[in-house]
Short mmCIF file of N, CA, C and O in Angstrom, two decimals:
data_model
loop_
_atom_site.label_atom_id
_atom_site.label_comp_id
_atom_site.label_asym_id
_atom_site.label_seq_id
_atom_site.Cartn_x
_atom_site.Cartn_y
_atom_site.Cartn_z
N MET Z 258 34.09 3.83 -16.44
CA MET Z 258 33.10 4.75 -16.58
C MET Z 258 33.14 5.96 -15.35
O MET Z 258 33.32 5.25 -14.57
N SER Z 259 33.57 6.93 -15.25
CA SER Z 259 33.98 8.23 -14.10
C SER Z 259 32.63 8.39 -13.39
O SER Z 259 31.12 8.42 -13.57
N LYS Z 260 32.52 8.55 -12.52
CA LYS Z 260 32.01 8.65 -10.99
C LYS Z 260 30.84 10.00 -11.44
O LYS Z 260 29.69 9.68 -10.92
N ILE Z 261 31.25 10.64 -12.14
CA ILE Z 261 30.61 12.13 -12.80
C ILE Z 261 29.32 12.35 -13.78
O ILE Z 261 28.71 12.28 -13.85
N VAL Z 262 30.14 10.99 -14.63
CA VAL Z 262 29.28 10.89 -15.54
C VAL Z 262 28.36 9.91 -15.53
O VAL Z 262 27.41 10.13 -15.78
N LYS Z 263 28.74 8.63 -14.44
CA LYS Z 263 27.87 7.66 -13.97
C LYS Z 263 26.63 8.75 -13.35
O LYS Z 263 25.46 7.80 -13.42
N GLY Z 264 27.39 9.53 -12.64
CA GLY Z 264 25.63 10.01 -11.44
C GLY Z 264 24.90 10.37 -12.04
O GLY Z 264 24.14 10.75 -12.60
N LYS Z 265 25.51 11.62 -13.31
CA LYS Z 265 24.87 12.03 -14.19
C LYS Z 265 23.98 11.70 -15.30
O LYS Z 265 22.56 11.68 -15.32
N LEU Z 266 24.28 10.67 -15.27
CA LEU Z 266 23.69 9.35 -16.28
C LEU Z 266 22.39 8.47 -15.21
O LEU Z 266 21.08 8.59 -15.91
N GLY Z 267 22.79 8.45 -14.16
CA GLY Z 267 21.73 7.80 -13.28
C GLY Z 267 20.72 9.19 -13.21
O GLY Z 267 19.47 8.82 -13.35
N GLU Z 268 21.35 10.41 -12.95
CA GLU Z 268 20.38 11.33 -12.66
C GLU Z 268 19.64 11.97 -13.93
O GLU Z 268 18.14 12.24 -13.56
N ASP Z 269 20.16 11.74 -15.40
CA ASP Z 269 19.29 11.92 -16.05
C ASP Z 269 17.97 10.62 -16.64
O ASP Z 269 17.04 10.91 -16.97
N LEU Z 270 18.43 9.78 -16.27
CA LEU Z 270 16.78 8.42 -16.36
C LEU Z 270 16.71 8.40 -15.42
O LEU Z 270 15.04 8.74 -15.44
N ALA Z 271 17.60 9.33 -13.82
CA ALA Z 271 15.57 9.60 -12.84
C ALA Z 271 14.93 10.53 -13.21
O ALA Z 271 13.51 10.47 -12.95
N VAL Z 272 15.31 11.39 -13.93
CA VAL Z 272 14.48 12.66 -13.88
C VAL Z 272 13.48 12.58 -15.18
O VAL Z 272 12.41 12.80 -15.20
N LYS Z 273 13.93 11.76 -16.34
CA LYS Z 273 13.13 11.14 -17.48
C LYS Z 273 11.75 10.49 -16.60
O LYS Z 273 10.77 10.06 -17.26
N TYR Z 274 11.88 9.34 -15.65
CA TYR Z 274 11.39 8.04 -15.15
C TYR Z 274 10.08 9.08 -14.09
O TYR Z 274 9.36 8.89 -14.40
N LEU Z 275 10.97 10.27 -13.87
CA LEU Z 275 9.70 11.00 -12.87
C LEU Z 275 8.79 12.05 -13.59
O LEU Z 275 8.13 11.68 -13.47
N GLN Z 276 9.45 12.39 -14.60
CA GLN Z 276 8.02 13.18 -15.61
C GLN Z 276 7.18 12.16 -16.32
O GLN Z 276 6.41 12.49 -16.47
N ASP Z 277 8.16 10.48 -16.54
CA ASP Z 277 7.50 9.77 -17.12
C ASP Z 277 6.49 9.24 -15.78
O ASP Z 277 4.55 8.76 -16.88
N ILE Z 278 5.84 9.54 -15.28
CA ILE Z 278 5.21 9.07 -13.70
C ILE Z 278 4.22 10.39 -13.38
O ILE Z 278 3.26 10.34 -12.44
N GLY Z 279 4.82 11.54 -13.64
CA GLY Z 279 3.99 12.71 -13.97
C GLY Z 279 4.39 13.62 -13.00
O GLY Z 279 3.77 14.57 -12.56
N TYR Z 280 5.82 13.60 -12.82
CA TYR Z 280 6.23 14.91 -11.77
C TYR Z 280 6.54 15.64 -12.83
O TYR Z 280 7.16 14.98 -13.91
N THR Z 281 6.79 16.99 -12.39
CA THR Z 281 7.63 17.74 -12.80
C THR Z 281 8.79 18.55 -12.06
O THR Z 281 8.67 18.68 -10.68
N VAL Z 282 10.00 18.33 -12.64
CA VAL Z 282 10.99 18.93 -12.47
C VAL Z 282 10.84 20.33 -11.99
O VAL Z 282 11.32 21.41 -12.96
N ILE Z 283 11.44 20.79 -11.44
CA ILE Z 283 11.52 22.02 -10.85
C ILE Z 283 12.77 22.28 -10.78
O ILE Z 283 13.66 23.20 -11.28
N GLU Z 284 13.90 21.75 -10.40
CA GLU Z 284 15.53 21.89 -9.88
C GLU Z 284 16.47 21.05 -10.18
O GLU Z 284 15.91 20.15 -9.65
N ARG Z 285 17.63 21.16 -10.64
CA ARG Z 285 18.21 20.15 -10.67
C ARG Z 285 19.12 20.21 -10.24
O ARG Z 285 20.29 21.26 -10.42
N ASN Z 286 20.44 19.57 -9.01
CA ASN Z 286 21.28 20.00 -8.85
C ASN Z 286 21.46 21.30 -7.91
O ASN Z 286 22.22 22.05 -8.31
N TRP Z 287 19.99 21.58 -7.29
CA TRP Z 287 20.33 22.70 -6.80
C TRP Z 287 21.51 22.49 -5.37
O TRP Z 287 21.51 21.88 -4.66
N ARG Z 288 22.34 23.72 -5.21
CA ARG Z 288 23.23 23.98 -4.44
C ARG Z 288 22.86 25.29 -3.30
O ARG Z 288 22.63 26.00 -3.71
N TYR Z 289 23.36 25.00 -2.26
CA TYR Z 289 23.03 26.18 -0.74
C TYR Z 289 24.62 25.84 -0.63
O TYR Z 289 25.09 24.75 0.34
N SER Z 290 25.25 26.96 -1.12
CA SER Z 290 26.79 27.27 -0.58
C SER Z 290 27.40 26.05 -0.42
O SER Z 290 27.36 25.18 -1.04
N ARG Z 291 27.84 25.27 1.14
CA ARG Z 291 29.21 24.37 0.71
C ARG Z 291 28.15 23.50 1.78
O ARG Z 291 28.85 22.56 2.11
N LEU Z 292 27.09 23.86 2.05
CA LEU Z 292 26.37 22.55 2.81
C LEU Z 292 25.83 21.26 1.68
O LEU Z 292 25.44 20.46 2.32
N GLY Z 293 25.86 21.32 0.94
CA GLY Z 293 25.83 20.69 -0.65
C GLY Z 293 24.48 21.10 -1.20
O GLY Z 293 24.34 21.77 -1.37
N GLU Z 294 24.23 19.99 -2.26
CA GLU Z 294 22.96 19.92 -3.19
C GLU Z 294 22.19 18.71 -2.90
O GLU Z 294 22.89 17.81 -2.48
N ILE Z 295 20.88 19.13 -3.30
CA ILE Z 295 19.78 18.17 -3.37
C ILE Z 295 19.59 18.01 -5.31
O ILE Z 295 19.90 18.68 -5.96
N ASP Z 296 19.57 16.36 -5.42
CA ASP Z 296 19.92 15.88 -6.66
C ASP Z 296 18.34 16.61 -7.78
O ASP Z 296 18.83 17.14 -8.57
N ILE Z 297 17.42 16.61 -7.10
CA ILE Z 297 16.56 16.63 -7.82
C ILE Z 297 15.68 17.11 -6.99
O ILE Z 297 15.03 17.03 -5.50
N ILE Z 298 14.46 18.11 -6.88
CA ILE Z 298 13.49 19.13 -6.92
C ILE Z 298 12.06 18.59 -7.39
O ILE Z 298 12.45 19.29 -8.59
N ALA Z 299 11.03 18.18 -6.89
CA ALA Z 299 10.03 18.01 -8.28
C ALA Z 299 8.90 18.12 -7.27
O ALA Z 299 8.63 18.93 -6.42
N LYS Z 300 7.86 18.34 -8.09
CA LYS Z 300 6.28 18.19 -7.81
C LYS Z 300 5.76 17.40 -8.22
O LYS Z 300 5.59 16.90 -9.30
N ASN Z 301 4.87 16.94 -7.49
CA ASN Z 301 3.96 15.90 -7.74
C ASN Z 301 2.97 15.71 -6.40
O ASN Z 301 2.82 16.37 -5.71
N ASN Z 302 1.53 15.96 -7.25
CA ASN Z 302 0.52 16.50 -6.66
C ASN Z 302 0.56 17.48 -5.72
O ASN Z 302 1.66 18.38 -6.62
N ASN Z 303 0.10 17.72 -4.86
CA ASN Z 303 0.15 18.93 -3.67
C ASN Z 303 1.48 18.64 -2.90
O ASN Z 303 1.34 19.21 -2.05
N GLN Z 304 2.56 18.11 -3.70
CA GLN Z 304 3.63 17.91 -2.72
C GLN Z 304 5.10 17.90 -3.50
O GLN Z 304 5.24 18.25 -4.26
N LEU Z 305 5.99 18.65 -2.78
CA LEU Z 305 7.13 19.32 -3.12
C LEU Z 305 8.04 18.40 -2.73
O LEU Z 305 7.72 17.66 -1.26
N VAL Z 306 8.93 17.35 -3.85
CA VAL Z 306 9.76 16.24 -3.35
C VAL Z 306 10.72 16.95 -3.71
O VAL Z 306 11.48 17.17 -4.26
N PHE Z 307 12.18 16.44 -2.31
CA PHE Z 307 13.38 16.52 -2.39
C PHE Z 307 13.68 15.37 -2.72
O PHE Z 307 13.93 14.10 -1.85
N ILE Z 308 14.73 14.50 -3.69
CA ILE Z 308 14.79 13.56 -4.00
C ILE Z 308 16.74 13.31 -4.55
O ILE Z 308 17.04 13.66 -5.03
N GLU Z 309 17.06 12.37 -3.93
CA GLU Z 309 18.61 12.00 -3.60
C GLU Z 309 18.56 10.31 -4.56
O GLU Z 309 17.37 9.84 -4.67
N VAL Z 310 19.84 10.91 -5.41
CA VAL Z 310 19.20 9.53 -6.72
C VAL Z 310 21.03 9.32 -6.54
O VAL Z 310 21.61 9.82 -6.31
N LYS Z 311 20.78 8.25 -6.38
CA LYS Z 311 22.13 7.21 -6.24
C LYS Z 311 22.44 6.08 -7.04
O LYS Z 311 21.15 5.03 -8.01
N THR Z 312 23.50 6.19 -7.79
CA THR Z 312 23.26 5.30 -8.94
C THR Z 312 24.65 4.40 -9.17
O THR Z 312 25.39 4.75 -8.54
N ARG Z 313 24.62 3.40 -9.37
CA ARG Z 313 25.49 1.87 -9.21
C ARG Z 313 25.39 1.33 -10.60
O ARG Z 313 24.83 1.17 -11.42
N THR Z 314 26.85 0.43 -11.11
CA THR Z 314 26.32 -0.45 -12.40
C THR Z 314 26.38 -1.50 -11.86
O THR Z 314 26.17 -2.28 -13.36
N SER Z 315 26.18 -1.86 -10.58
CA SER Z 315 25.66 -3.39 -9.82
C SER Z 315 25.60 -3.23 -8.49
O SER Z 315 25.13 -2.20 -7.78
N ALA Z 316 24.70 -4.24 -7.98
CA ALA Z 316 24.49 -4.19 -7.02
C ALA Z 316 25.01 -5.27 -5.60
O ALA Z 316 24.77 -5.80 -5.10
N PHE Z 317 26.50 -5.55 -6.72
CA PHE Z 317 27.73 -6.09 -5.59
C PHE Z 317 27.85 -5.56 -4.73
O PHE Z 317 27.91 -6.81 -3.78
N PHE Z 318 28.12 -4.66 -4.71
CA PHE Z 318 28.87 -3.91 -3.44
C PHE Z 318 27.67 -3.50 -2.75
O PHE Z 318 27.44 -2.87 -1.30
N GLY Z 319 25.51 -3.71 -2.70
CA GLY Z 319 24.79 -3.32 -2.58
C GLY Z 319 23.90 -2.91 -3.37
O GLY Z 319 24.47 -1.86 -4.19
N GLU Z 320 23.20 -2.44 -2.85
CA GLU Z 320 21.98 -1.69 -3.77
C GLU Z 320 22.04 -0.29 -3.17
O GLU Z 320 22.36 0.75 -2.24
N PRO Z 321 21.81 0.57 -4.51
CA PRO Z 321 22.26 2.01 -3.86
C PRO Z 321 21.61 3.07 -3.13
O PRO Z 321 22.11 3.47 -2.31
N ILE Z 322 19.76 2.36 -2.15
CA ILE Z 322 19.71 2.92 -1.30
C ILE Z 322 20.45 3.33 -0.22
O ILE Z 322 20.32 3.89 0.33
N GLU Z 323 21.26 2.11 0.10
CA GLU Z 323 21.92 1.84 1.04
C GLU Z 323 23.18 2.83 0.92
O GLU Z 323 23.85 2.98 2.24
N ALA Z 324 23.40 3.25 -0.19
CA ALA Z 324 24.65 4.19 0.25
C ALA Z 324 23.85 5.57 0.63
O ALA Z 324 24.41 6.23 1.08
N ILE Z 325 22.85 5.74 1.16
CA ILE Z 325 21.80 6.62 1.42
C ILE Z 325 22.02 6.61 2.70
O ILE Z 325 20.89 6.39 3.64
N THR Z 326 23.15 7.06 3.72
CA THR Z 326 22.62 7.56 5.14
C THR Z 326 21.80 8.64 6.08
O THR Z 326 21.38 9.10 5.38
N PRO Z 327 21.78 7.69 7.80
CA PRO Z 327 20.52 8.91 7.79
C PRO Z 327 21.56 10.08 7.69
O PRO Z 327 20.90 11.14 7.60
N SER Z 328 22.41 10.83 8.13
CA SER Z 328 23.27 11.79 7.77
C SER Z 328 22.86 12.59 7.19
O SER Z 328 22.78 13.69 6.82
N LYS Z 329 23.24 11.28 6.10
CA LYS Z 329 23.55 12.38 4.22
C LYS Z 329 21.58 12.96 4.05
O LYS Z 329 21.14 13.43 4.00
N ILE Z 330 20.10 11.94 4.81
CA ILE Z 330 18.93 12.40 4.70
C ILE Z 330 18.87 13.72 5.68
O ILE Z 330 18.51 14.56 5.06
N LYS Z 331 19.45 13.21 7.06
CA LYS Z 331 19.50 15.10 7.96
C LYS Z 331 19.93 16.21 6.91
O LYS Z 331 19.33 17.29 7.24
N LYS Z 332 20.95 15.93 5.81
CA LYS Z 332 21.55 16.66 5.51
C LYS Z 332 20.72 17.19 4.19
O LYS Z 332 20.44 18.76 3.84
N ILE Z 333 20.39 16.18 3.35
CA ILE Z 333 19.17 17.04 2.65
C ILE Z 333 17.70 17.69 3.53
O ILE Z 333 17.40 18.52 2.82
N TYR Z 334 17.84 16.76 4.79
CA TYR Z 334 16.08 17.52 5.63
C TYR Z 334 16.52 19.05 5.41
O TYR Z 334 15.82 20.27 5.18
N LYS Z 335 18.23 19.43 5.85
CA LYS Z 335 18.41 21.23 6.35
C LYS Z 335 18.38 21.62 4.84
O LYS Z 335 18.47 23.40 5.02
N LEU Z 336 18.81 21.17 4.05
CA LEU Z 336 19.25 21.94 2.56
C LEU Z 336 17.62 22.30 2.73
O LEU Z 336 16.86 23.82 1.63
N ALA Z 337 16.36 21.26 2.51
CA ALA Z 337 15.47 21.88 2.31
C ALA Z 337 14.73 22.46 2.75
O ALA Z 337 13.85 23.45 2.23
N GLU Z 338 15.28 22.49 4.30
CA GLU Z 338 15.12 24.04 4.94
C GLU Z 338 15.17 24.70 4.23
O GLU Z 338 14.73 26.25 4.41
N VAL Z 339 15.69 25.21 3.78
CA VAL Z 339 16.78 26.49 3.11
C VAL Z 339 16.15 26.88 2.05
O VAL Z 339 16.08 27.96 1.79
N TYR Z 340 15.58 25.80 1.18
CA TYR Z 340 14.92 25.90 -0.31
C TYR Z 340 13.88 26.72 0.31
O TYR Z 340 13.62 27.64 -0.71
N LEU Z 341 12.87 25.86 0.93
CA LEU Z 341 11.45 26.11 1.50
C LEU Z 341 12.08 27.78 2.16
O LEU Z 341 10.76 28.63 1.58
N SER Z 342 12.72 28.10 2.62
CA SER Z 342 12.74 29.64 3.89
C SER Z 342 13.18 30.94 1.58
O SER Z 342 12.77 31.74 2.04
N GLU Z 343 13.80 30.68 1.30
CA GLU Z 343 14.41 31.00 -0.23
C GLU Z 343 13.14 31.21 -0.71
O GLU Z 343 12.99 32.02 -1.93
N ASN Z 344 12.48 30.35 -1.60
CA ASN Z 344 11.12 30.49 -2.35
C ASN Z 344 9.65 30.28 -1.57
O ASN Z 344 9.69 29.46 -0.60
N THR Z 345 9.04 31.41 -2.06
CA THR Z 345 7.57 31.01 -2.36
C THR Z 345 6.65 30.56 -3.13
O THR Z 345 6.73 29.96 -3.87
N LEU Z 346 6.82 29.35 -1.87
CA LEU Z 346 5.31 27.97 -2.19
C LEU Z 346 4.09 28.46 -1.69
O LEU Z 346 3.69 28.98 -0.77
N PRO Z 347 3.32 28.04 -2.69
CA PRO Z 347 1.89 28.04 -1.95
C PRO Z 347 1.95 27.05 -0.13
O PRO Z 347 2.11 25.87 -0.28
N ASN Z 348 0.82 27.68 -0.19
CA ASN Z 348 0.78 27.17 1.62
C ASN Z 348 0.35 25.83 1.57
O ASN Z 348 0.25 24.82 2.60
N ASP Z 349 -0.54 25.50 0.52
CA ASP Z 349 -1.46 23.78 0.38
C ASP Z 349 -0.13 22.68 0.38
O ASP Z 349 -0.88 21.67 0.44
N LEU Z 350 1.17 23.62 -0.04
CA LEU Z 350 2.16 22.11 -0.46
C LEU Z 350 2.55 21.31 0.28
O LEU Z 350 3.80 22.41 1.20
N GLY Z 351 2.52 20.43 0.64
CA GLY Z 351 3.48 19.65 1.30
C GLY Z 351 4.66 19.35 1.01
O GLY Z 351 5.26 19.67 -0.21
N CYS Z 352 5.60 18.33 1.47
CA CYS Z 352 6.72 18.12 1.26
C CYS Z 352 7.12 16.71 1.91
O CYS Z 352 6.64 16.46 2.57
N ARG Z 353 8.07 16.54 0.70
CA ARG Z 353 8.12 14.99 1.17
C ARG Z 353 9.78 14.59 0.19
O ARG Z 353 10.22 14.54 -0.72
N PHE Z 354 10.23 13.50 1.19
CA PHE Z 354 11.72 12.91 0.61
C PHE Z 354 11.40 11.78 -0.14
O PHE Z 354 11.65 11.00 0.47
N ASP Z 355 12.22 11.72 -1.00
CA ASP Z 355 12.11 10.69 -1.52
C ASP Z 355 13.66 9.99 -2.17
O ASP Z 355 14.70 11.04 -1.98
N ALA Z 356 13.53 8.58 -2.77
CA ALA Z 356 15.58 7.86 -3.73
C ALA Z 356 15.09 7.30 -4.14
O ALA Z 356 14.14 6.99 -4.89
N VAL Z 357 15.79 8.25 -5.65
CA VAL Z 357 15.43 7.33 -6.63
C VAL Z 357 17.13 6.23 -6.90
O VAL Z 357 17.74 6.90 -6.98
N SER Z 358 17.06 5.07 -7.01
CA SER Z 358 18.23 4.24 -7.39
C SER Z 358 17.81 3.88 -8.32
O SER Z 358 17.07 3.01 -9.11
N VAL Z 359 19.41 3.72 -9.02
CA VAL Z 359 19.06 3.83 -10.71
C VAL Z 359 20.42 2.47 -11.21
O VAL Z 359 21.47 2.42 -10.04
N ILE Z 360 20.65 1.89 -11.09
CA ILE Z 360 21.13 0.45 -11.32
C ILE Z 360 21.45 0.35 -13.10
O ILE Z 360 21.14 -0.28 -13.30
N LEU Z 361 22.83 0.87 -13.50
CA LEU Z 361 22.76 0.57 -14.95
C LEU Z 361 23.46 -0.60 -15.15
O LEU Z 361 24.82 -0.48 -15.80
N ARG Z 362 22.01 -1.28 -15.72
CA ARG Z 362 22.89 -2.68 -16.69
C ARG Z 362 22.32 -2.13 -18.21
O ARG Z 362 21.82 -1.17 -18.42
N LYS Z 363 22.48 -3.19 -18.67
CA LYS Z 363 21.75 -3.23 -20.46
C LYS Z 363 20.50 -2.75 -20.39
O LYS Z 363 20.08 -1.50 -21.49
N THR Z 364 19.59 -2.97 -19.79
CA THR Z 364 18.33 -2.29 -19.40
C THR Z 364 18.52 -1.30 -17.86
O THR Z 364 18.64 -2.32 -16.85
N PRO Z 365 17.99 -0.80 -17.82
CA PRO Z 365 18.75 0.06 -16.57
C PRO Z 365 17.41 -0.30 -15.75
O PRO Z 365 16.54 0.14 -16.11
N GLU Z 366 17.85 -0.38 -14.46
CA GLU Z 366 16.86 -0.76 -13.11
C GLU Z 366 16.66 0.58 -12.18
O GLU Z 366 17.26 0.81 -12.15
N ILE Z 367 15.44 0.85 -12.11
CA ILE Z 367 15.02 2.03 -11.47
C ILE Z 367 14.03 1.75 -10.59
O ILE Z 367 13.27 1.40 -10.63
N ILE Z 368 14.46 2.03 -9.53
CA ILE Z 368 13.42 2.16 -7.91
C ILE Z 368 13.16 3.62 -7.54
O ILE Z 368 14.30 3.85 -7.42
N HIS Z 369 12.04 3.91 -7.15
CA HIS Z 369 12.07 4.52 -6.28
C HIS Z 369 11.23 4.41 -4.77
O HIS Z 369 10.43 3.61 -5.18
N HIS Z 370 11.75 4.77 -3.95
CA HIS Z 370 11.87 4.82 -2.47
C HIS Z 370 10.94 5.90 -2.43
O HIS Z 370 11.92 7.33 -2.06
N GLU Z 371 9.93 6.09 -1.84
CA GLU Z 371 8.77 7.37 -1.49
C GLU Z 371 8.89 7.14 0.23
O GLU Z 371 9.30 6.38 0.90
N ASP Z 372 8.92 8.97 0.85
CA ASP Z 372 8.97 9.46 1.81
C ASP Z 372 10.17 8.23 2.68
O ASP Z 372 10.21 7.62 4.04
N ILE Z 373 11.29 8.84 2.44
CA ILE Z 373 12.47 8.21 3.14
C ILE Z 373 12.95 9.02 4.88
O ILE Z 373 13.95 8.04 5.16
N TYR Z 374 12.39 10.14 4.72
CA TYR Z 374 12.60 10.68 5.86
C TYR Z 374 12.12 10.49 7.11
O TYR Z 374 10.43 10.98 6.87
N CYS Z 375 12.01 9.88 8.08
CA CYS Z 375 10.78 9.80 9.63
C CYS Z 375 11.85 10.50 10.38
O CYS Z 375 12.39 10.15 11.26
N GLY Z 376 11.51 11.46 10.57
CA GLY Z 376 12.21 12.48 11.57
C GLY Z 376 11.39 13.14 12.13
O GLY Z 376 11.39 13.66 13.11
#
């Protein structure tokens, strides 16, 4: 399975999971110039949630969440700042940064990590 196919499958599973627990997906693969992209932007209660999805076929080389480095989190934060500056959102809407780990087993394993940015 190619990296692109694996990533798309993981994102599709993450979106379904998030929708099943009450999130409203606003954007998928939101890209800004060469700075990069945010996998999923969703709304949950009164929070806008910027979500990074990491997908693996096994945990042999580590859990998917371990691939989200501090520099990646900072990049997501910068992208979120751009997104917020370009979109008019309600003043009472807070923001949060989450990650969803997906391991593609016979029954996929999905782990939702809330509030990964502590900066």
